[in-house]
Short mmCIF file of C-alpha atoms in Angstrom, two decimals:
data_model
loop_
_atom_site.label_atom_id
_atom_site.label_comp_id
_atom_site.label_asym_id
_atom_site.label_seq_id
_atom_site.Cartn_x
_atom_site.Cartn_y
_atom_site.Cartn_z
CA UNK C 29 0.00 0.00 0.00
CA UNK C 30 1.26 3.53 -0.65
CA UNK C 31 2.33 5.58 2.32
CA UNK C 32 0.35 8.63 3.37
CA UNK C 33 1.44 11.38 0.98
CA UNK C 34 0.27 14.10 3.36
CA UNK C 35 2.73 13.20 6.11
CA UNK C 36 4.84 16.27 6.88
CA UNK C 37 8.62 15.82 6.74
CA UNK C 38 8.91 18.43 9.48
CA UNK C 39 7.66 15.87 11.97
CA UNK C 40 10.70 13.67 11.37
CA UNK C 41 13.12 16.02 13.11
CA UNK C 42 12.42 14.79 16.62
CA UNK C 43 12.97 11.20 15.46
CA UNK C 44 16.29 11.79 13.74
CA UNK C 45 17.76 13.57 16.75
CA UNK C 46 17.33 10.46 18.91
CA UNK C 47 18.80 7.00 18.65
CA UNK C 48 16.34 4.20 17.93
CA UNK C 49 14.21 3.27 20.91
CA UNK C 50 14.08 -0.43 21.77
CA UNK C 51 10.52 -1.56 22.46
CA UNK C 52 10.00 -5.02 23.94
CA UNK C 53 6.58 -6.67 23.98
CA UNK C 54 6.35 -9.47 26.53
CA UNK C 55 4.32 -12.43 25.27
CA UNK C 56 3.54 -15.87 26.72
CA UNK C 57 1.39 -18.90 25.83
CA UNK C 58 -2.30 -17.99 25.30
CA UNK C 59 -1.53 -14.30 24.97
CA UNK C 60 -4.20 -12.16 23.29
CA UNK C 61 -3.04 -11.75 19.70
CA UNK C 62 -4.21 -8.17 19.21
CA UNK C 63 -2.62 -7.09 22.50
CA UNK C 64 0.70 -7.90 20.82
CA UNK C 65 0.08 -7.02 17.20
CA UNK C 66 -2.04 -3.87 17.67
CA UNK C 67 0.63 -1.79 19.45
CA UNK C 68 3.38 -3.36 17.33
CA UNK C 69 1.68 -2.21 14.14
CA UNK C 70 1.40 1.34 15.48
CA UNK C 71 5.15 1.48 16.15
CA UNK C 72 5.96 -0.26 12.87
CA UNK C 73 3.83 2.22 10.95
CA UNK C 74 5.57 5.09 12.74
CA UNK C 75 8.86 3.63 11.49
CA UNK C 76 7.49 3.45 7.94
CA UNK C 77 6.16 7.00 8.03
CA UNK C 78 9.44 8.42 9.31
CA UNK C 79 11.52 6.50 6.76
CA UNK C 80 9.17 7.54 3.94
CA UNK C 81 9.71 11.15 5.00
CA UNK C 82 13.50 10.72 4.77
CA UNK C 83 14.34 9.94 8.40
CA UNK C 84 15.59 6.82 10.13
CA UNK C 85 13.44 4.30 11.97
CA UNK C 86 12.81 5.57 15.50
CA UNK C 87 11.93 2.14 16.93
CA UNK C 88 13.51 -1.30 17.20
CA UNK C 89 10.70 -3.78 17.87
CA UNK C 90 11.05 -7.08 19.69
CA UNK C 91 8.52 -9.63 20.88
CA UNK C 92 10.09 -11.56 23.74
CA UNK C 93 9.07 -14.66 25.67
CA UNK C 94 10.53 -17.01 28.23
CA UNK C 95 12.53 -19.92 26.86
CA UNK C 96 10.93 -20.32 23.45
CA UNK C 97 11.21 -19.24 19.81
CA UNK C 98 7.46 -18.81 19.44
CA UNK C 99 4.30 -18.72 21.53
CA UNK C 100 0.81 -19.76 20.55
CA UNK C 101 -1.73 -16.98 21.06
CA UNK C 102 -5.20 -17.70 22.45
CA UNK C 103 -6.49 -17.55 18.88
CA UNK C 104 -4.23 -20.48 17.91
CA UNK C 105 -1.85 -18.40 15.82
CA UNK C 106 1.87 -18.75 16.53
CA UNK C 107 3.91 -15.61 17.18
CA UNK C 108 7.66 -15.63 16.56
CA UNK C 109 9.52 -14.43 19.65
CA UNK C 110 13.01 -13.77 20.91
CA UNK C 111 14.34 -15.14 24.19
CA UNK C 112 14.04 -12.85 27.19
CA UNK C 113 16.93 -10.36 27.03
CA UNK C 114 19.38 -10.08 29.87
CA UNK C 115 17.71 -8.08 32.63
CA UNK C 116 20.43 -5.43 32.49
CA UNK C 117 20.46 -4.89 28.73
CA UNK C 118 19.21 -1.59 27.36
CA UNK C 119 15.65 -0.80 26.33
CA UNK C 120 13.30 2.15 26.15
CA UNK C 121 9.79 0.74 26.55
CA UNK C 122 8.53 -2.52 28.00
CA UNK C 123 4.99 -3.42 26.97
CA UNK C 124 3.19 -6.32 28.68
CA UNK C 125 0.39 -7.94 26.69
CA UNK C 126 -2.71 -9.50 28.22
CA UNK C 127 -4.65 -12.64 27.45
CA UNK C 128 -6.09 -15.84 28.94
CA UNK C 129 -2.59 -17.05 29.78
CA UNK C 130 -1.82 -14.12 32.05
CA UNK C 131 -2.56 -15.98 35.31
CA UNK C 132 -0.08 -18.73 34.47
CA UNK C 133 2.50 -16.13 33.47
CA UNK C 134 1.91 -14.18 36.70
CA UNK C 135 2.53 -17.39 38.69
CA UNK C 136 5.94 -18.00 37.13
CA UNK C 137 8.59 -16.85 39.63
CA UNK C 138 11.36 -16.76 37.01
CA UNK C 139 9.31 -14.57 34.67
CA UNK C 140 8.24 -12.29 37.53
CA UNK C 141 11.83 -11.85 38.68
CA UNK C 142 12.87 -10.93 35.13
CA UNK C 143 9.92 -8.53 34.86
CA UNK C 144 10.78 -6.75 38.12
CA UNK C 145 14.33 -6.13 36.92
CA UNK C 146 13.18 -5.12 33.45
CA UNK C 147 10.71 -2.59 34.85
CA UNK C 148 13.57 -0.89 36.69
CA UNK C 149 15.64 -0.75 33.51
CA UNK C 150 12.98 0.60 31.17
CA UNK C 151 12.33 4.32 30.67
CA UNK C 152 8.62 3.55 30.66
CA UNK C 153 6.44 0.49 31.10
CA UNK C 154 2.99 -0.21 29.66
CA UNK C 155 0.40 -2.96 29.77
CA UNK C 156 -2.47 -3.82 27.47
CA UNK C 157 -5.72 -5.21 28.82
CA UNK C 158 -5.11 -7.94 31.43
CA UNK C 159 -1.37 -7.47 31.12
CA UNK C 160 -1.99 -5.22 34.15
CA UNK C 161 -2.27 -8.42 36.22
CA UNK C 162 1.33 -9.31 35.35
CA UNK C 163 2.49 -5.82 36.29
CA UNK C 164 0.42 -6.05 39.47
CA UNK C 165 2.01 -9.36 40.41
CA UNK C 166 5.46 -7.83 39.91
CA UNK C 167 4.63 -4.96 42.29
CA UNK C 168 5.10 -2.35 39.56
CA UNK C 169 1.58 -0.97 40.07
CA UNK C 170 1.69 -0.64 43.87
CA UNK C 171 0.56 2.83 44.90
CA UNK C 172 -0.29 3.76 41.33
CA UNK C 173 -3.40 4.41 39.28
CA UNK C 174 -4.18 1.72 36.73
CA UNK C 175 -6.85 0.33 34.43
CA UNK C 176 -7.56 -2.95 32.67
CA UNK C 177 -10.43 -4.36 30.63
CA UNK C 178 -13.67 -3.15 32.19
CA UNK C 179 -14.82 -6.69 33.01
CA UNK C 180 -11.64 -7.36 35.03
CA UNK C 181 -11.29 -4.09 36.94
CA UNK C 182 -12.98 -5.39 40.09
CA UNK C 183 -10.76 -8.48 40.06
CA UNK C 184 -7.62 -6.37 39.60
CA UNK C 185 -8.62 -4.24 42.60
CA UNK C 186 -9.36 -7.33 44.69
CA UNK C 187 -6.07 -9.06 43.94
CA UNK C 188 -3.91 -5.96 44.29
CA UNK C 189 -5.39 -3.65 46.95
CA UNK C 190 -2.34 -1.37 46.76
CA UNK C 191 -3.34 -0.43 43.19
CA UNK C 192 -5.82 2.42 42.62
CA UNK C 193 -7.94 0.88 39.88
CA UNK C 194 -9.90 3.29 37.68
CA UNK C 195 -12.52 1.31 35.75
CA UNK C 196 -13.53 3.88 33.12
CA UNK C 197 -10.55 5.27 31.15
CA UNK C 198 -9.19 3.84 27.92
CA UNK C 199 -5.70 4.22 29.32
CA UNK C 200 -4.08 5.64 32.42
CA UNK C 201 -0.64 7.15 32.83
CA UNK C 202 0.91 7.32 36.30
CA UNK C 203 4.45 8.57 35.96
CA UNK C 204 6.43 6.12 33.83
CA UNK C 205 3.75 3.42 34.07
CA UNK C 206 0.96 3.26 31.50
CA UNK C 207 -1.93 0.79 31.58
CA UNK C 208 -4.74 0.40 29.07
CA UNK C 209 -8.18 -1.10 28.83
CA UNK C 210 -9.21 -4.04 26.69
CA UNK C 211 -7.66 -5.19 23.42
CA UNK C 212 -8.02 -2.31 20.91
CA UNK C 213 -7.25 0.21 23.66
CA UNK C 214 -3.66 -0.95 23.24
CA UNK C 215 -3.70 0.83 19.88
CA UNK C 216 -4.84 4.05 21.55
CA UNK C 217 -2.10 3.68 24.14
CA UNK C 218 0.55 3.04 21.48
CA UNK C 219 -0.58 6.13 19.55
CA UNK C 220 -0.19 8.15 22.74
CA UNK C 221 3.33 6.78 23.21
CA UNK C 222 4.20 7.67 19.61
CA UNK C 223 2.83 11.16 20.15
CA UNK C 224 4.96 11.54 23.28
CA UNK C 225 8.06 10.37 21.40
CA UNK C 226 7.64 11.85 17.94
CA UNK C 227 4.97 14.52 18.14
CA UNK C 228 1.34 14.88 17.23
CA UNK C 229 1.95 15.10 13.48
CA UNK C 230 3.51 11.65 13.40
CA UNK C 231 0.80 10.14 15.60
CA UNK C 232 -1.82 11.69 13.33
CA UNK C 233 -0.12 10.25 10.24
CA UNK C 234 -0.01 6.80 11.81
CA UNK C 235 -3.65 6.93 12.90
CA UNK C 236 -4.74 8.12 9.46
CA UNK C 237 -2.77 5.40 7.69
CA UNK C 238 -4.16 2.68 9.98
CA UNK C 239 -7.68 4.09 9.55
CA UNK C 240 -8.29 4.38 13.28
CA UNK C 241 -9.52 7.25 15.39
CA UNK C 242 -7.01 10.07 15.48
CA UNK C 243 -7.09 10.09 19.24
CA UNK C 244 -9.39 8.70 21.86
CA UNK C 245 -8.10 10.51 24.96
CA UNK C 246 -7.19 8.24 27.83
CA UNK C 247 -9.90 9.60 30.08
CA UNK C 248 -12.73 8.80 27.71
CA UNK C 249 -15.03 5.95 28.70
CA UNK C 250 -14.04 2.42 27.70
CA UNK C 251 -17.38 1.89 26.02
CA UNK C 252 -20.06 4.28 24.86
CA UNK C 253 -23.60 4.58 26.06
CA UNK C 254 -24.79 3.46 22.63
CA UNK C 255 -22.67 0.31 23.00
CA UNK C 256 -23.89 -0.33 26.54
CA UNK C 257 -27.47 -0.21 25.27
CA UNK C 258 -26.78 -2.89 22.66
CA UNK C 259 -27.90 -5.51 25.16
CA UNK C 260 -31.39 -4.40 24.11
CA UNK C 261 -30.56 -4.36 20.39
CA UNK C 262 -33.02 -7.07 19.39
CA UNK C 263 -35.97 -5.37 21.05
CA UNK C 264 -35.11 -1.69 20.85
CA UNK C 265 -32.29 -1.38 18.30
CA UNK C 266 -34.49 0.35 15.75
CA UNK C 267 -35.72 2.76 18.41
CA UNK C 268 -32.19 3.64 19.49
CA UNK C 269 -31.20 4.35 15.90
CA UNK C 270 -34.25 6.58 15.54
CA UNK C 271 -33.42 8.40 18.79
CA UNK C 272 -29.86 9.07 17.63
CA UNK C 273 -31.18 10.99 14.63
CA UNK C 274 -33.84 12.89 16.59
CA UNK C 275 -31.95 14.02 19.71
CA UNK C 276 -33.16 17.60 19.32
CA UNK C 277 -36.77 16.56 18.65
CA UNK C 278 -39.71 15.35 20.74
CA UNK C 279 -38.47 12.42 22.82
CA UNK C 280 -41.30 12.38 25.32
CA UNK C 281 -42.44 9.07 26.75
CA UNK C 282 -45.57 9.14 24.61
CA UNK C 283 -43.53 9.78 21.45
CA UNK C 284 -41.09 6.97 22.25
CA UNK C 285 -43.90 4.54 23.04
CA UNK C 286 -45.59 5.39 19.79
CA UNK C 287 -42.36 4.86 17.86
CA UNK C 288 -41.92 1.47 19.61
CA UNK C 289 -45.51 0.49 18.87
CA UNK C 290 -46.45 0.04 22.55
CA UNK C 291 -48.55 1.70 25.19
CA UNK C 292 -46.63 4.04 27.47
CA UNK C 293 -46.96 1.69 30.43
CA UNK C 294 -45.90 -1.37 28.48
CA UNK C 295 -43.00 0.50 26.85
CA UNK C 296 -41.66 1.79 30.16
CA UNK C 297 -41.77 -1.68 31.70
CA UNK C 298 -40.17 -3.49 28.76
CA UNK C 299 -37.52 -0.84 28.21
CA UNK C 300 -36.38 -0.82 31.84
CA UNK C 301 -36.21 -4.61 31.82
CA UNK C 302 -34.15 -4.69 28.62
CA UNK C 303 -31.71 -1.87 29.39
CA UNK C 304 -31.72 -1.38 33.16
CA UNK C 305 -32.56 2.28 32.59
CA UNK C 306 -35.67 4.35 32.39
CA UNK C 307 -36.27 5.87 28.95
CA UNK C 308 -35.57 9.32 30.42
CA UNK C 309 -32.15 8.29 31.77
CA UNK C 310 -31.22 6.48 28.55
CA UNK C 311 -32.00 9.55 26.47
CA UNK C 312 -29.99 11.74 28.82
CA UNK C 313 -26.97 9.47 28.44
CA UNK C 314 -27.29 9.32 24.66
CA UNK C 315 -27.51 13.11 24.52
CA UNK C 316 -24.47 13.44 26.78
CA UNK C 317 -22.53 11.06 24.55
CA UNK C 318 -23.43 12.99 21.41
CA UNK C 319 -22.46 16.27 23.11
CA UNK C 320 -19.23 14.73 24.39
CA UNK C 321 -18.21 13.80 20.85
CA UNK C 322 -18.99 17.29 19.56
CA UNK C 323 -17.02 18.90 22.39
CA UNK C 324 -13.93 16.80 21.67
CA UNK C 325 -14.15 16.74 17.86
CA UNK C 326 -15.53 20.18 16.91
CA UNK C 327 -15.20 23.80 17.93
CA UNK C 328 -18.92 24.48 18.00
CA UNK C 329 -19.98 26.76 20.86
CA UNK C 330 -21.34 24.95 23.90
CA UNK C 331 -24.69 26.69 23.43
CA UNK C 332 -25.00 25.35 19.88
CA UNK C 333 -24.07 21.85 21.01
CA UNK C 334 -26.65 21.92 23.77
CA UNK C 335 -29.31 22.81 21.22
CA UNK C 336 -28.24 20.22 18.66
CA UNK C 337 -28.25 17.47 21.25
CA UNK C 338 -31.67 18.36 22.59
CA UNK C 339 -30.75 19.77 25.99
CA UNK C 340 -32.40 23.08 25.23
CA UNK C 341 -29.99 25.15 27.32
CA UNK C 342 -26.37 25.16 28.45
CA UNK C 343 -27.45 24.83 32.07
CA UNK C 344 -29.48 21.70 31.39
CA UNK C 345 -26.53 20.18 29.54
CA UNK C 346 -24.18 21.14 32.37
CA UNK C 347 -26.37 19.39 34.94
CA UNK C 348 -26.57 16.27 32.79
CA UNK C 349 -22.78 16.22 32.30
CA UNK C 350 -22.22 16.51 36.03
CA UNK C 351 -24.69 13.71 36.66
CA UNK C 352 -23.36 11.33 33.98
CA UNK C 353 -19.64 12.22 33.67
CA UNK C 354 -18.99 14.11 36.92
CA UNK C 355 -17.53 17.02 34.96
CA UNK C 356 -18.84 20.17 33.30
CA UNK C 357 -18.92 20.53 29.48
CA UNK C 358 -16.29 23.28 29.41
CA UNK C 359 -13.98 21.23 31.63
CA UNK C 360 -14.49 18.21 29.40
CA UNK C 361 -13.58 20.22 26.31
CA UNK C 362 -10.44 21.64 27.95
CA UNK C 363 -9.34 18.15 28.88
CA UNK C 364 -10.26 16.22 25.76
CA UNK C 365 -10.75 18.75 22.99
CA UNK C 366 -8.79 18.32 19.79
#
C-alpha cells in the first residue's frame, strides 16, 4: 500500500535527533493476539512513516518470551519471539500484553523476577488489557493508578489492593507506568506513546494510515452509552437508531412509546427490563454522549451543542454532564478537545 502522501517531513526532526528506541513486547502462551500485534503495528507504521519522510526508523521492535522461539496466542496463531533479554540490557519501553494465559505467566517466579528487573531498567512500562495483572504481580503498580479491561477491573482491585484501579478510562498514565483497557485500547495507548516520542503530526499520520480514530483521549469511557445499550438491540435497536437521529426533537415518553408500537406503560416496563434504565435516563446518556463527541471533535460553541443534542440550554446540559460524567462541558472540552 502507498504511504500517506500528506505526512509532513517536518515531523521527522524529533525522530532523527534520537537513537532508535528499543521496544519489547512481553508475550507468553495464550496471549491475546491483538494485545501484541495492535501496538506493534502502530510502532511499525511510525517507522514506515518516518523512513518515507526521509528519516531513520525511531523504533527497534522485539517480541520476547521465556525460553521459546514462538508462543501460541489464544487464537491459535503462533507468534515468533526472541528469548528474554538479559535483565540489564538496554531498552526504552517494555509493553506487557494480556490474554487468557496471564494468570499462568503471573505465577511463574522466574518470569516475575525478570519482569521486576526489566521494569527498573525501562524508561517507561505499559500494559495492554489484562497485562496489568502481570504488572500487578510484579509490584510495579503498587501505589499507582491503573486500568484494565472493564470486566476485570474489580478483580484487579481485589487481587492488588495497593493499586488504585480506575474502571472507566481507555488508558491511564501514572508517571512512567501506562496501563490500558481491553484489546483495541492498546492501539490508543501506542498512539499516545508515539505522540509523546515523535509529536502529534507523526501520531496523526499513523492513525490516518491505519484508519483508526485520530485520538481517543485516555480519560474517555471504555465503552459508549450506545454500546452499553446494545444488550437491548433485538428489542429496541431500531428505536435507538431513531433516537440518535432525533436528539433535538420530541423524545417524550408518549412519542417513544408510539415509535416502539407500545402503550406508554408497556413500553416503560419493557424498556427498563431490557436496558436497566428508564427511557428518560437512557435519552440523557445518549444526549451526553453525542455532546461529548462534539465537544472533543468540533469547535462548535457549547450553546449550539446543547441545542443540537436536545438539551435546550447550556445549564441543562451542564447538569446532565455533572450527573453522567462528573464534569462540566467546558472542563471536558479543555481536557479532551482536539
